[in-house]
CSV table of C-alpha atoms in Angstrom, one decimal:
chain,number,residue,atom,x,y,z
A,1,UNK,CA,-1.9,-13.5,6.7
A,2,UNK,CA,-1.5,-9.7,6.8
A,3,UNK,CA,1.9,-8.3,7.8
A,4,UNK,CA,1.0,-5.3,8.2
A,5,UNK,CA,-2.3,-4.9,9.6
A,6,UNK,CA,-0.8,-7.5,12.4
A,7,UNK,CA,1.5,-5.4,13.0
A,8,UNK,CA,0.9,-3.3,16.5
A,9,UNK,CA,0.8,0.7,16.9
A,10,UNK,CA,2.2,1.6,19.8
A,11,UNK,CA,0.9,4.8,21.0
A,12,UNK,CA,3.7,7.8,21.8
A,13,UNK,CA,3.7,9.9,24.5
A,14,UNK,CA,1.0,12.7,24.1
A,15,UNK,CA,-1.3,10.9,21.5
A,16,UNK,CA,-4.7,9.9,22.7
A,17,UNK,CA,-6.7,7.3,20.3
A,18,UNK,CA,-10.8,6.9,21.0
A,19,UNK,CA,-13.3,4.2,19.3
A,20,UNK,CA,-16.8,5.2,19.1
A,21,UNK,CA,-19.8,3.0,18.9
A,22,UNK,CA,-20.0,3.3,14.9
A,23,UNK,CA,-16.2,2.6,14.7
A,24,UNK,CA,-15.3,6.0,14.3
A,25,UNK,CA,-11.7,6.6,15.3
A,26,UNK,CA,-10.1,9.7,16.7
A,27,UNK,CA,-6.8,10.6,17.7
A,28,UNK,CA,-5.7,13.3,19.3
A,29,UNK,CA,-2.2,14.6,19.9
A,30,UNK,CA,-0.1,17.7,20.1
A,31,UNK,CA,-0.6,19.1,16.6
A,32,UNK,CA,-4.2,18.4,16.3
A,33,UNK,CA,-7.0,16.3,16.1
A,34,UNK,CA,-8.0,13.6,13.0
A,35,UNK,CA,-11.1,11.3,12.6
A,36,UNK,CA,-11.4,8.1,10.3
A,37,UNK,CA,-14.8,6.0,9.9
A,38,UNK,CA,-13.7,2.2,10.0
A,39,UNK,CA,-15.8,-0.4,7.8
A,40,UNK,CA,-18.3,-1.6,10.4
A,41,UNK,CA,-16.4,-5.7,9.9
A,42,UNK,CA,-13.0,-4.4,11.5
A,43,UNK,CA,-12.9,-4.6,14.9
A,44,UNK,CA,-10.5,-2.0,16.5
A,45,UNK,CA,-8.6,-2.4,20.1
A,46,UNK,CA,-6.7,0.5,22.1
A,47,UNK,CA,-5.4,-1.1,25.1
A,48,UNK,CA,-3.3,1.0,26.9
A,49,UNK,CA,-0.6,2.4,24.5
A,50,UNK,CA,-0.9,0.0,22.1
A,51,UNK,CA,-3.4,-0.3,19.1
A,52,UNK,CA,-4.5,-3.2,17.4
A,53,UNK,CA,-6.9,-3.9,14.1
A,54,UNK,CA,-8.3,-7.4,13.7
A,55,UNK,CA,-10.5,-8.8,11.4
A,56,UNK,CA,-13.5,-11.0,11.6
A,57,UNK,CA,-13.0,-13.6,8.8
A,58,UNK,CA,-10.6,-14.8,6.1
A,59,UNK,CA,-12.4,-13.2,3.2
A,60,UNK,CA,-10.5,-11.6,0.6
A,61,UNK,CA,-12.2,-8.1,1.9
A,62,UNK,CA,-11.5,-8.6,4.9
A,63,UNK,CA,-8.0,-9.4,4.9
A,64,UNK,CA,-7.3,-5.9,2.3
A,65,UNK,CA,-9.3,-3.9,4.7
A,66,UNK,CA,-7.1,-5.0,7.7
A,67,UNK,CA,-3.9,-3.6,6.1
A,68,UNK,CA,-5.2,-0.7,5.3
A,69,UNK,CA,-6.9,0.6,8.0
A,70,UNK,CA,-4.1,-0.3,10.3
A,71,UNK,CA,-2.0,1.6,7.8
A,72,UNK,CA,-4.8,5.0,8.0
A,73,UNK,CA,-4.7,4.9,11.9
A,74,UNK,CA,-0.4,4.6,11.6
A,75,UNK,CA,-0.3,7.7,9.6
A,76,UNK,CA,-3.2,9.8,11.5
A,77,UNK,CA,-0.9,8.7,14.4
A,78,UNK,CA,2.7,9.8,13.2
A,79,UNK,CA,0.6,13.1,11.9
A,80,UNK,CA,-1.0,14.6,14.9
A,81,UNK,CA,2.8,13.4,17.1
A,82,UNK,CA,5.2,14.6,14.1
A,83,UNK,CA,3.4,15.8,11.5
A,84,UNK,CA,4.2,15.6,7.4
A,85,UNK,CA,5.7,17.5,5.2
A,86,UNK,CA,6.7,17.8,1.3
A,87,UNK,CA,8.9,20.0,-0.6
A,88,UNK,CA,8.5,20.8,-4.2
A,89,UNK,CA,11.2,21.9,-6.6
A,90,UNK,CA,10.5,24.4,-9.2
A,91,UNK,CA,13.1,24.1,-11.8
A,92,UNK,CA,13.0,26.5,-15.3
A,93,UNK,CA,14.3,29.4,-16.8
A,94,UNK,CA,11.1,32.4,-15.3
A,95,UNK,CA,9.9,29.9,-13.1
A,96,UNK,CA,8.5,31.4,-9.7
A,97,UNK,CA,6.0,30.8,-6.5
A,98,UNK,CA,4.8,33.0,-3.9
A,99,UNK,CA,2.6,32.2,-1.1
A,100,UNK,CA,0.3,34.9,0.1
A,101,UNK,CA,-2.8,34.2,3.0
A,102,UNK,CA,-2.4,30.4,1.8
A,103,UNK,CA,-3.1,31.1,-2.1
A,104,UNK,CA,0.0,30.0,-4.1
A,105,UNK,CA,0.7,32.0,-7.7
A,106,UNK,CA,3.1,30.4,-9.4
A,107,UNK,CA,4.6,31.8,-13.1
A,108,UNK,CA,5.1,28.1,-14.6
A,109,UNK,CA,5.8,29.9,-18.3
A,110,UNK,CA,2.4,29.8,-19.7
A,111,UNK,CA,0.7,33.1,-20.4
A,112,UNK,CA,-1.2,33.5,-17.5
A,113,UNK,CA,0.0,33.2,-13.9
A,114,UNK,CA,-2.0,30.8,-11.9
A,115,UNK,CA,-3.7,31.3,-8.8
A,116,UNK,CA,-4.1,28.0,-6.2
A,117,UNK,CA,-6.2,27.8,-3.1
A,118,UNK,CA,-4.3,25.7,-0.5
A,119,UNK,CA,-6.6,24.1,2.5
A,120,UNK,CA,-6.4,26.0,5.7
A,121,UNK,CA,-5.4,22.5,7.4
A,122,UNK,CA,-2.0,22.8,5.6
A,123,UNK,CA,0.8,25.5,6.3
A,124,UNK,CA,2.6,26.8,2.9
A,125,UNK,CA,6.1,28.7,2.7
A,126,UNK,CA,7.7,29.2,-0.5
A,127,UNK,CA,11.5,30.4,-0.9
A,128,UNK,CA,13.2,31.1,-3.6
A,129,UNK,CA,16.8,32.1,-2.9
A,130,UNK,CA,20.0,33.3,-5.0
A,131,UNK,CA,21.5,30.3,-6.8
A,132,UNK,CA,18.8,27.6,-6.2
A,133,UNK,CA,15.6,26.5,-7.7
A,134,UNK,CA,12.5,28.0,-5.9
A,135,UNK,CA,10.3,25.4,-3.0
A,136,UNK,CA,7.1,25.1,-2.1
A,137,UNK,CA,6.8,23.7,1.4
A,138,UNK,CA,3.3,22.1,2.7
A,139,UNK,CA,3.0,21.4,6.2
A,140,UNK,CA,0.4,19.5,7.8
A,141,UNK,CA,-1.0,16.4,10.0
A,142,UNK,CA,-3.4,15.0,7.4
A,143,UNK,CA,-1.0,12.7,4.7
A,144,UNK,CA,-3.6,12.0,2.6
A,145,UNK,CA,-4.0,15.7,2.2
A,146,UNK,CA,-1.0,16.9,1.8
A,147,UNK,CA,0.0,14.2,-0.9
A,148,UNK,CA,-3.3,15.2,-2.9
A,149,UNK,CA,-2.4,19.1,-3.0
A,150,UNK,CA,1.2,17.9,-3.9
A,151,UNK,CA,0.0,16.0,-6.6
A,152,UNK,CA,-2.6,18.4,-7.9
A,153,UNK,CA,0.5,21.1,-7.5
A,154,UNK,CA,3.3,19.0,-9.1
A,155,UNK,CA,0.3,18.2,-12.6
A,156,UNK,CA,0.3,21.8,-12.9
A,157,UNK,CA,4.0,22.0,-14.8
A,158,UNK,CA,4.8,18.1,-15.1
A,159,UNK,CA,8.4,17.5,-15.6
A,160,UNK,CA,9.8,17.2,-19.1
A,161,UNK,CA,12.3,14.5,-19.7
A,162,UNK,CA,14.5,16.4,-22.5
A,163,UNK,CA,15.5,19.9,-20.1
A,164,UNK,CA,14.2,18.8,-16.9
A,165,UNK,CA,12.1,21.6,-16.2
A,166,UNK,CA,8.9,21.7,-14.8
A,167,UNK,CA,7.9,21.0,-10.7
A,168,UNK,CA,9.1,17.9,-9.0
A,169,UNK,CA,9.5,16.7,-5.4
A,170,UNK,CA,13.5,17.5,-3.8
A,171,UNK,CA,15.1,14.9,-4.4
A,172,UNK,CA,13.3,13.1,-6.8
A,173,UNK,CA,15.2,11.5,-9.8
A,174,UNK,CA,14.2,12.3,-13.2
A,175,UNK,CA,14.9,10.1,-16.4
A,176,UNK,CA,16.4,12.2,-19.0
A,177,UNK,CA,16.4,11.4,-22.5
A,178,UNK,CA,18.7,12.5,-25.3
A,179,UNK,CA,18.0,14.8,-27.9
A,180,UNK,CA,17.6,14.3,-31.4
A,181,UNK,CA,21.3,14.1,-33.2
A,182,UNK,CA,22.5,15.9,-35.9
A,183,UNK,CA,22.1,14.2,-39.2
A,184,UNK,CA,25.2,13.4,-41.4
A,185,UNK,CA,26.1,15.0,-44.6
């Protein structure tokens, strides 16, 4: 029994979902418009404003591909209504980012500064004010995406467990550890 591709998606206000005939599914909403390719087995239903996933048999593939493509759908759903967004925290002494025509340069302490290309499906802002740690913001309706460029961004300067420093999502906790102690004379 899978609980969550059981589960039902209903549809909010605004948000259109369309099956074609080689299970291709679209929705459509106010923010834009995202496409998934179902496995040809799962059997998709969009009656009225709700959506349902079912699958065929009991098969071990079959039951992991039901959760997981009512999960895809979920998120294309929530994306095109709401939208996703993550915010990453630069923290370290010379650390910066700046956001120009959706290329980020960000000075991570190395000798170079390095230059990344950001998809024109997601929108960046950086700031950096008085007192706090610089952000990168990514905007978007894709999840998938936006987690991948997160992740690519956040390897760039992985956070070190002595200081702290390096890039890291707000809010996230880091495990410190303690420093070598002085030896005894």
């Amino acid at each position: 029994m899978s609980r969550i591709g059981n589960k039902i998606i209903v549809l909010p206000a605004g948000v259109s979902v369309s099956v074609a005939d080689d299970n291709v599914v679209s929705v459509k909403g106010p923010k834009g418009t995202l496409t998934q390719s179902v496995d040809t087995d799962m059997i998709v239903e969009v009656e009225g404003n709700e959506v349902k996933v079912k699958r065929p048999t009991e098969q071990k593939r079959h039951k992991a591909l039901h959760g997981l493509y009512r999960s895809l759908i979920n998120n294309m759903i929530i994306g095109v209504d709401a939208g996703y967004k993550k915010e990453l925290e630069i923290i370290g002494v010379g650390y910066k980012a700046t956001a120009t025509n959706n290329v980020l340069e960000l000075q991570l302490g190395y000798s170079h500064n390095i230059f990344m290309a950001i998809p024109e499906e997601i929108k960046l802002t950086t700031t950096s004010e008085k007192g706090q740690n610089p952000k990168v913001i990514l905007e978007g309706i894709d999840k998938e995406l936006i987690g991948s460029v997160a992740a690519k961004i956040k390897s760039l300067r992985k956070v070190e467990p002595y200081k702290g420093k390096g890039i890291r999502f707000v809010g996230e906790i880091v495990r410190r550890k303690a420093g070598k102690s002085a030896s005894k004379k």
